[in-house]
PDB file of C-alpha atoms in Angstrom:
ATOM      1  CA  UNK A   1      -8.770   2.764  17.179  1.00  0.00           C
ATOM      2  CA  UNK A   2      -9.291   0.924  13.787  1.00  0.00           C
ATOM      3  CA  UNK A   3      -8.785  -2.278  15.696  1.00  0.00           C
ATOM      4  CA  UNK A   4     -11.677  -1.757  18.034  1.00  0.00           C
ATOM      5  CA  UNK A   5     -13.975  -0.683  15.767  1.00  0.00           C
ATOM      6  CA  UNK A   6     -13.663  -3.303  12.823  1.00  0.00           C
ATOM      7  CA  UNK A   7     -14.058  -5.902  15.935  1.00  0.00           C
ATOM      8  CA  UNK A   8     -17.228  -4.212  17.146  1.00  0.00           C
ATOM      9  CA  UNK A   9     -18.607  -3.532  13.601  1.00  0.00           C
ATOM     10  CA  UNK A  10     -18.503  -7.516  13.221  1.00  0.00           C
ATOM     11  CA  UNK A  11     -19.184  -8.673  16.689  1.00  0.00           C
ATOM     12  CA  UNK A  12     -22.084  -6.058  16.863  1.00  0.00           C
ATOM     13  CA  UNK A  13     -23.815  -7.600  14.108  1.00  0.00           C
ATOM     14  CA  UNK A  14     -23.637 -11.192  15.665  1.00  0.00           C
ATOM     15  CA  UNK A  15     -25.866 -11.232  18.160  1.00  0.00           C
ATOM     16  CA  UNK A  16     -23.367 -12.802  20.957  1.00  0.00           C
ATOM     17  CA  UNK A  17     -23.156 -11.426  24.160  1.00  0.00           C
ATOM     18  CA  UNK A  18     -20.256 -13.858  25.820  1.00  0.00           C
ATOM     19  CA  UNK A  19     -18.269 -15.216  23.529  1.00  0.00           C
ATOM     20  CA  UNK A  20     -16.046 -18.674  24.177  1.00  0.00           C
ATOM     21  CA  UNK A  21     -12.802 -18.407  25.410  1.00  0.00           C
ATOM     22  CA  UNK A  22     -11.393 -18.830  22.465  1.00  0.00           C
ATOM     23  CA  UNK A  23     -13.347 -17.108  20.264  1.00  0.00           C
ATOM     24  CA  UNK A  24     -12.555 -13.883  22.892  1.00  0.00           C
ATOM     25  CA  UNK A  25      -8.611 -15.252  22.802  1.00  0.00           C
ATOM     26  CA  UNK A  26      -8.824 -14.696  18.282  1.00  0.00           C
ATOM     27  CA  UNK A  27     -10.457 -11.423  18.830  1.00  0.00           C
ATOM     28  CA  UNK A  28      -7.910 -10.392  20.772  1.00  0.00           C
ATOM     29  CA  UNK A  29      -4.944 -11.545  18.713  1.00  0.00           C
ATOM     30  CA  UNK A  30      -7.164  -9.467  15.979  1.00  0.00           C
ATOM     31  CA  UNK A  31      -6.633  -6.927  17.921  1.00  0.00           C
ATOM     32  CA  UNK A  32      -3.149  -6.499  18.456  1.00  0.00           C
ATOM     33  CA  UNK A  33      -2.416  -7.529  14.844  1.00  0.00           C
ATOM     34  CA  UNK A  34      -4.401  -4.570  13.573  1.00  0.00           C
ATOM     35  CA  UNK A  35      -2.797  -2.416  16.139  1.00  0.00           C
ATOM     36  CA  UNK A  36       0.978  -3.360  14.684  1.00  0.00           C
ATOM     37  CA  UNK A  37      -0.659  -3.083  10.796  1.00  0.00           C
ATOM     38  CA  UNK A  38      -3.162  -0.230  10.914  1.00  0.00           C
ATOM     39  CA  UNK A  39      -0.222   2.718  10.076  1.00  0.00           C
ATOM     40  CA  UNK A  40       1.361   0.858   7.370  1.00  0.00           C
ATOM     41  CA  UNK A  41      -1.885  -0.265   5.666  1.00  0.00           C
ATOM     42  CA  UNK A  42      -3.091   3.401   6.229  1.00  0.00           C
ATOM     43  CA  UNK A  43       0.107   4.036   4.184  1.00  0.00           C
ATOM     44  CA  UNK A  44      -0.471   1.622   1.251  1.00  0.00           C
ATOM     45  CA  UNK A  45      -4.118   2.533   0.917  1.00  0.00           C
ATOM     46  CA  UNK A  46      -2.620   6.233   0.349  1.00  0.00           C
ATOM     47  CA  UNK A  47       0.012   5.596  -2.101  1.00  0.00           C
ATOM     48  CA  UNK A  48      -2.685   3.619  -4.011  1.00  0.00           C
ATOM     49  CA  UNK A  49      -5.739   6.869  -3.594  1.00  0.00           C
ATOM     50  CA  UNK A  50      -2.991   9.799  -3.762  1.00  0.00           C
ATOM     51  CA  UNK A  51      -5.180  12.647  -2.625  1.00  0.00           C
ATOM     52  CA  UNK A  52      -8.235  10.995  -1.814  1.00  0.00           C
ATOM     53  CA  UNK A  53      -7.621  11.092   1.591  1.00  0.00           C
ATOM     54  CA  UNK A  54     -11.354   9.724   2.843  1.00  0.00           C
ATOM     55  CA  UNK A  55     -11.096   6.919  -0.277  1.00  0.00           C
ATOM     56  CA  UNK A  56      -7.768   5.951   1.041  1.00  0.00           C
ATOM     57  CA  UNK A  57      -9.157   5.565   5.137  1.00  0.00           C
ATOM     58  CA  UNK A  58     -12.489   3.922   3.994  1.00  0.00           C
ATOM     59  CA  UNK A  59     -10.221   1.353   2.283  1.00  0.00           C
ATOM     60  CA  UNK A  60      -7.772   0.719   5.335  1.00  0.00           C
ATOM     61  CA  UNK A  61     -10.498   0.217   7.731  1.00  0.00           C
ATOM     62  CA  UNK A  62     -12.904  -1.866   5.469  1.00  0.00           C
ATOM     63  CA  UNK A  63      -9.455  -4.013   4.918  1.00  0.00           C
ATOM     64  CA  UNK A  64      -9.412  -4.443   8.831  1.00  0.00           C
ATOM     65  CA  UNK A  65     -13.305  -5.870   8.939  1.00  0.00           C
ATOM     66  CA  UNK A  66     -12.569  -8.250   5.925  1.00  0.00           C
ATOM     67  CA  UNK A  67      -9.479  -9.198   7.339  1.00  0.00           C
ATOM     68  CA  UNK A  68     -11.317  -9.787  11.164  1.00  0.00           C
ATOM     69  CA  UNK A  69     -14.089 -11.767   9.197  1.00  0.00           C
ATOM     70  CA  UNK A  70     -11.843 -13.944   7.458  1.00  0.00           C
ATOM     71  CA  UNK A  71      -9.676 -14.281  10.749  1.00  0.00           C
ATOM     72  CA  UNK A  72     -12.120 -15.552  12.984  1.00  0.00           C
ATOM     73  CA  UNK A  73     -13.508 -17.968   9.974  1.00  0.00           C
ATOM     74  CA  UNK A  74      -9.582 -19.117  10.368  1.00  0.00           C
ATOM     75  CA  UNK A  75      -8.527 -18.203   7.339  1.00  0.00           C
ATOM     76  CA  UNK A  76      -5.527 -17.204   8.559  1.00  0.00           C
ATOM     77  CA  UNK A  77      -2.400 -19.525   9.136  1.00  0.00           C
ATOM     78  CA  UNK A  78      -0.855 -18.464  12.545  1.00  0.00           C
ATOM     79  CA  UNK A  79       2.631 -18.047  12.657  1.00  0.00           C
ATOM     80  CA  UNK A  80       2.203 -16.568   8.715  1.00  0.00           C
ATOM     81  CA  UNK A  81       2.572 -13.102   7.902  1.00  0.00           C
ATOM     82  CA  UNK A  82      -0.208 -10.873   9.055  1.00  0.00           C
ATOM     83  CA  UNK A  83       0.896  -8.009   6.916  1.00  0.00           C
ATOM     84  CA  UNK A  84       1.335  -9.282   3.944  1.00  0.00           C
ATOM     85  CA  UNK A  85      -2.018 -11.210   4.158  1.00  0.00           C
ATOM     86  CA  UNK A  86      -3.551  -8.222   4.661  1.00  0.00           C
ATOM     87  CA  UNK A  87      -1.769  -6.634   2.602  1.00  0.00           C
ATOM     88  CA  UNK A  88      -3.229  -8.692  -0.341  1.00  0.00           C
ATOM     89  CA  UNK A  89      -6.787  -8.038   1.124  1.00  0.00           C
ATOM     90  CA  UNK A  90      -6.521  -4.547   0.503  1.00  0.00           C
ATOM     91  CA  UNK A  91      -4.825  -4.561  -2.412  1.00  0.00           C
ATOM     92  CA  UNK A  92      -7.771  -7.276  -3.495  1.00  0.00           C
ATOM     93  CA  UNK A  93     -10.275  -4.550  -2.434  1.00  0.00           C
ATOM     94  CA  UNK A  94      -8.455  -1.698  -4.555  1.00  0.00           C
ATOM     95  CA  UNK A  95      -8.057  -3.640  -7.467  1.00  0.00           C
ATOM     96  CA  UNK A  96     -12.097  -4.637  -7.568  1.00  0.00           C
ATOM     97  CA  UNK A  97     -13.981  -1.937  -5.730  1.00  0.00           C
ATOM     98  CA  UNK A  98     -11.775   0.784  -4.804  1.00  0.00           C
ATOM     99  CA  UNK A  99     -10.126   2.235  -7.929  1.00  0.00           C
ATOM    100  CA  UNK A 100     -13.040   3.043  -9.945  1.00  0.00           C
ATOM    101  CA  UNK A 101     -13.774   5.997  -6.519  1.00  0.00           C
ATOM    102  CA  UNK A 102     -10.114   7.641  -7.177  1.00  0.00           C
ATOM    103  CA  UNK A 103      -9.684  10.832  -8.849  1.00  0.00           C
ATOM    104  CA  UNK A 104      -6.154  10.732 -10.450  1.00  0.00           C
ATOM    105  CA  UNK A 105      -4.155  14.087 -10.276  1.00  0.00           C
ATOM    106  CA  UNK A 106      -2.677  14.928 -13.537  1.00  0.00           C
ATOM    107  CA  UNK A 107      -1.416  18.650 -12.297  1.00  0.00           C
ATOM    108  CA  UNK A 108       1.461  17.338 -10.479  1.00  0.00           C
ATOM    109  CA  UNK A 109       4.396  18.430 -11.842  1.00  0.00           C
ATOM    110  CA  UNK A 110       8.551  18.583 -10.632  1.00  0.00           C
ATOM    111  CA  UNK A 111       8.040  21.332  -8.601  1.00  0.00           C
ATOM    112  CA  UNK A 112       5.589  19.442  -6.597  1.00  0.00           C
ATOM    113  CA  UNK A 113       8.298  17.232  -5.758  1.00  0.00           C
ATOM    114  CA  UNK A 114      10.840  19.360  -5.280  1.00  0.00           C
ATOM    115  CA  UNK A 115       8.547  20.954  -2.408  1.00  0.00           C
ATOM    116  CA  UNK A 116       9.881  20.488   1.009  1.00  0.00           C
ATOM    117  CA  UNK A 117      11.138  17.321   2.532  1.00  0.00           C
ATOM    118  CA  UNK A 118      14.189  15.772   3.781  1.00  0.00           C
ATOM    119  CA  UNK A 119      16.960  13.456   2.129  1.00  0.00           C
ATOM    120  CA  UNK A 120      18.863  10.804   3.310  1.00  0.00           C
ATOM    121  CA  UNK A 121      21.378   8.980   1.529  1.00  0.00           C
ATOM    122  CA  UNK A 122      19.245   6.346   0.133  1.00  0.00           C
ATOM    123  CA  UNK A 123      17.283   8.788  -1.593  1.00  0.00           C
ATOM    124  CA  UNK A 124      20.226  11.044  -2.258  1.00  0.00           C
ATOM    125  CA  UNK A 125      21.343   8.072  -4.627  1.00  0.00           C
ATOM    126  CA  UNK A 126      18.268   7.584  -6.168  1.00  0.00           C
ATOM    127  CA  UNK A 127      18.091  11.137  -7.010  1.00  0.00           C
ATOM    128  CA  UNK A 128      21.116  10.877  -9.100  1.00  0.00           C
ATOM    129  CA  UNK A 129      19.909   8.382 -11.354  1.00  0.00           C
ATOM    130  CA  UNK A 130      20.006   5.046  -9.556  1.00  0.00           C
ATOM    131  CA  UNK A 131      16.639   3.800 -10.533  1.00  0.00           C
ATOM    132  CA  UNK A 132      14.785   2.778  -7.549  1.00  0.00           C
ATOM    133  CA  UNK A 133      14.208  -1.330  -7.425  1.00  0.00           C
ATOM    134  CA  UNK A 134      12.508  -3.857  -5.250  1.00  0.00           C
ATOM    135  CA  UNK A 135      15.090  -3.086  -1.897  1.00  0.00           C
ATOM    136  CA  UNK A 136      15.181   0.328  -2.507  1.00  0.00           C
ATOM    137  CA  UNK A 137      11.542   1.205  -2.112  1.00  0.00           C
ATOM    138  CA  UNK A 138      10.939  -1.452   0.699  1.00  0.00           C
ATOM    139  CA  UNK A 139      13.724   0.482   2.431  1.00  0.00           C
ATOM    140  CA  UNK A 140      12.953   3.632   2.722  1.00  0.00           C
ATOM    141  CA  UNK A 141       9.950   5.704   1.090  1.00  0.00           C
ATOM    142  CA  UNK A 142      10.960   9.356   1.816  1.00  0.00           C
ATOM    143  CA  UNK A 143       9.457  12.332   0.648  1.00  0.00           C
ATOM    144  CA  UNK A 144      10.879  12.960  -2.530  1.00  0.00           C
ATOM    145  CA  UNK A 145      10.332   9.233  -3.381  1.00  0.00           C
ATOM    146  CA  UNK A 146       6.757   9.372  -1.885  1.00  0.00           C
ATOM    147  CA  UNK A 147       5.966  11.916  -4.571  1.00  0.00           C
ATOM    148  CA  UNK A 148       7.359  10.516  -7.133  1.00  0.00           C
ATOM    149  CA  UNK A 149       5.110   7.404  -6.995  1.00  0.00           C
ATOM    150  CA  UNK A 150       2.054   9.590  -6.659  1.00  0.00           C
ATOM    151  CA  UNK A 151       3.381  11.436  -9.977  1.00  0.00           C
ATOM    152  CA  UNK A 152       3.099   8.010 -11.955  1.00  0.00           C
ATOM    153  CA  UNK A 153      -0.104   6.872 -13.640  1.00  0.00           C
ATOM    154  CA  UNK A 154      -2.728   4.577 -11.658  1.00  0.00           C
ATOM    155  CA  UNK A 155      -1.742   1.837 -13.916  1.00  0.00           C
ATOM    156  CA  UNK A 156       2.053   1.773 -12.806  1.00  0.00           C
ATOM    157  CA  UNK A 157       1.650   3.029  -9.146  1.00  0.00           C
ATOM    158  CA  UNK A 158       0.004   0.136  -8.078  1.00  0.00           C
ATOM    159  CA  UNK A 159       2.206  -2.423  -9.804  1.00  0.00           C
ATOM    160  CA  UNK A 160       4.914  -0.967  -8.313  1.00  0.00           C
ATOM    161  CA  UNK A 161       3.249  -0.994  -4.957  1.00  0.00           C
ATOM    162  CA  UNK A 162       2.471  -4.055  -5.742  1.00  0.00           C
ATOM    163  CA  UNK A 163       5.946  -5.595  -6.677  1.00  0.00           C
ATOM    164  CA  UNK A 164       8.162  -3.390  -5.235  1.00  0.00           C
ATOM    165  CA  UNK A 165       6.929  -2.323  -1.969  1.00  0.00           C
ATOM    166  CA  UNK A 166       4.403  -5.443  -1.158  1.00  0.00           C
ATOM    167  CA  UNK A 167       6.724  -8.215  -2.426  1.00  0.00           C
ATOM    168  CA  UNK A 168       4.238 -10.038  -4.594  1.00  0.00           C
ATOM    169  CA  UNK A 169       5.176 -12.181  -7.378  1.00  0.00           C
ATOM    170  CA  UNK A 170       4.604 -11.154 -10.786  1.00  0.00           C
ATOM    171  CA  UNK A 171       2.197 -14.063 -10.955  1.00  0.00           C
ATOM    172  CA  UNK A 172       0.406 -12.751  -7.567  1.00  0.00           C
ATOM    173  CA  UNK A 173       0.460  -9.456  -8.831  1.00  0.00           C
ATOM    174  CA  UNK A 174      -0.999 -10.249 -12.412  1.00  0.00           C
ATOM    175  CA  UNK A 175      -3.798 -12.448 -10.865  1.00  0.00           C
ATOM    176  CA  UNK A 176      -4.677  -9.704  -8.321  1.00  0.00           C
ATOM    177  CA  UNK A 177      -4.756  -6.850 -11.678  1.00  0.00           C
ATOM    178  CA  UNK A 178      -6.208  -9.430 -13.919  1.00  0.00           C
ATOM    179  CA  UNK A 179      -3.834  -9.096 -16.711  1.00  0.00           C
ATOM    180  CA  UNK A 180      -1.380 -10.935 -18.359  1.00  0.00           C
ATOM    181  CA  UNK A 181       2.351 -11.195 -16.465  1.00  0.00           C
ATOM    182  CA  UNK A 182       3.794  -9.647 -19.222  1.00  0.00           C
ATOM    183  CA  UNK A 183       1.816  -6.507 -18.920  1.00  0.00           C
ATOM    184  CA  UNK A 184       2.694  -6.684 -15.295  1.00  0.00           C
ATOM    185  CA  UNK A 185       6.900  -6.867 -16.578  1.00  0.00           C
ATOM    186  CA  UNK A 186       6.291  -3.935 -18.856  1.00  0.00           C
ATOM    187  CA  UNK A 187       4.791  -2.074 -16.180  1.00  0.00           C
ATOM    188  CA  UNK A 188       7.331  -1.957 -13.793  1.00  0.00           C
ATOM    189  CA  UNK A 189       9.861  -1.473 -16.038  1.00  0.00           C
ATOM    190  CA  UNK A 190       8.087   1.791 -17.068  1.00  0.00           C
ATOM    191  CA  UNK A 191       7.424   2.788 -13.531  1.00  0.00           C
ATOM    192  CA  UNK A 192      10.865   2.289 -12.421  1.00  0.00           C
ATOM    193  CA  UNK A 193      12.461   4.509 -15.264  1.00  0.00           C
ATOM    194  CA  UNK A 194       9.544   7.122 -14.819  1.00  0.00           C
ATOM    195  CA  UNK A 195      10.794   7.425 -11.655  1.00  0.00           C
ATOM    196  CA  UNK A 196      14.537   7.737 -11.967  1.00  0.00           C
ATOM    197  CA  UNK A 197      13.557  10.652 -14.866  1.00  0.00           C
ATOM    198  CA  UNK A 198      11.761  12.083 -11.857  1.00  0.00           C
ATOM    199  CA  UNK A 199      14.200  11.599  -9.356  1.00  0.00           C
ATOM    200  CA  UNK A 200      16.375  12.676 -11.471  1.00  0.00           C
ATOM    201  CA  UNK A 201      14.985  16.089 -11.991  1.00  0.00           C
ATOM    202  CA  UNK A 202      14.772  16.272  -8.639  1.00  0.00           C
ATOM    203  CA  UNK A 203      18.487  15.965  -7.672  1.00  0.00           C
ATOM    204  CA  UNK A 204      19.038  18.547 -10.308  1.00  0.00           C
ATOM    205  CA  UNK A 205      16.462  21.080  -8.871  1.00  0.00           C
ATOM    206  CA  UNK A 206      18.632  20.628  -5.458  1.00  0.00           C
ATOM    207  CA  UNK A 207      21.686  20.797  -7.057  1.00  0.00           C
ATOM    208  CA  UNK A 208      22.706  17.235  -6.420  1.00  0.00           C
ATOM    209  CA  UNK A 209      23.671  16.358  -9.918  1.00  0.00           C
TER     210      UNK A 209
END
């Protein structure tokens, strides 16, 4: 498990062999918080990498040792949202280590999201030209929609991850990219209508439209 192993990679490395009862009690609530998290951070890390599949793990689990480090330093509020803080470490990591590793796919094309997968009717809508906002895409990232992200430029994919999926600010989200919040307004709004033109296509392909 991810858990175990960003726990061992930092307690191996510290020379303690019994640990206070309360340091043992935070690694343990560690523990179980990156049990709950690990799948949807896996997630994130692979919308952000697309089909750099080792990029994409490397950056989950080093976002689980960071995020044990800076737990047992108690930089973590409990009672806050786990997720979401470590959400923002690994979107922290992306932004200044991780992004310059990725290999963007330029190939993909409709048919590549037209492939396979199953619709329900939240995607159904946004097929037909709804473009997708903020509740959409926290809702439900299906297939179709799934591949539409990964069809959108590095630059817009991750503010829309960012924004629309991770609920930052614009202000969080511009401080995290280092750029200006209006870049960060212009960006969704071009990611959002990029993918209702490719949503769209695709409820055309399957005869929705």
């Amino acid at each position: 498990m991810a858990d175990q192993r960003a726990a061992s990679e930092l307690s191996s490395t510290s020379g303690e062999s019994a640990p206070p009862p309360d340091l043992e009690g935070r690694r343990t609530a560690f523990a179980e918080i990156a049990r709950q998290v690990e799948g949807p951070l896996l997630r994130t890390a692979r919308r952000l990498c697309g089909a750099n599949e080792d990029v994409a793990q490397d950056l989950a689990q080093e976002t689980l040792v960071r995020g044990y480090g800076a737990y047992m330093a108690g930089q973590f509020h409990e009672g806050g949202n786990a997720r979401a803080w470590l959400s923002r470490i690994l979107m922290n990591l992306f932004v200044n280590d991780y992004r310059r590793r990725v290999k963007w796919d330029a190939g993909v094309n409709v048919e590549t999201l037209t492939a396979g997968g199953e619709t329900g009717p939240e995607a159904t809508r946004a097929a037909a030209g709804e473009v997708p906002g903020a509740s959409l895409l926290r809702r439900t990232l299906d297939e179709p929609l799934e591949r539409a992200l990964l069809m959108l430029s590095g630059s817009l994919r991750t503010v829309v991850l960012l924004v629309d999926i991770e609920e930052f600010t614009y202000e969080e989200a511009a401080r995290t990219l280092k750029i200006p919040i209006g870049t960060v307004r212009s960006r969704i709004s071009r990611a959002r209508y990029q993918l209702q033109d490719l949503l769209h296509a695709y409820a055309k392909e399957r005869r929705l439209i």
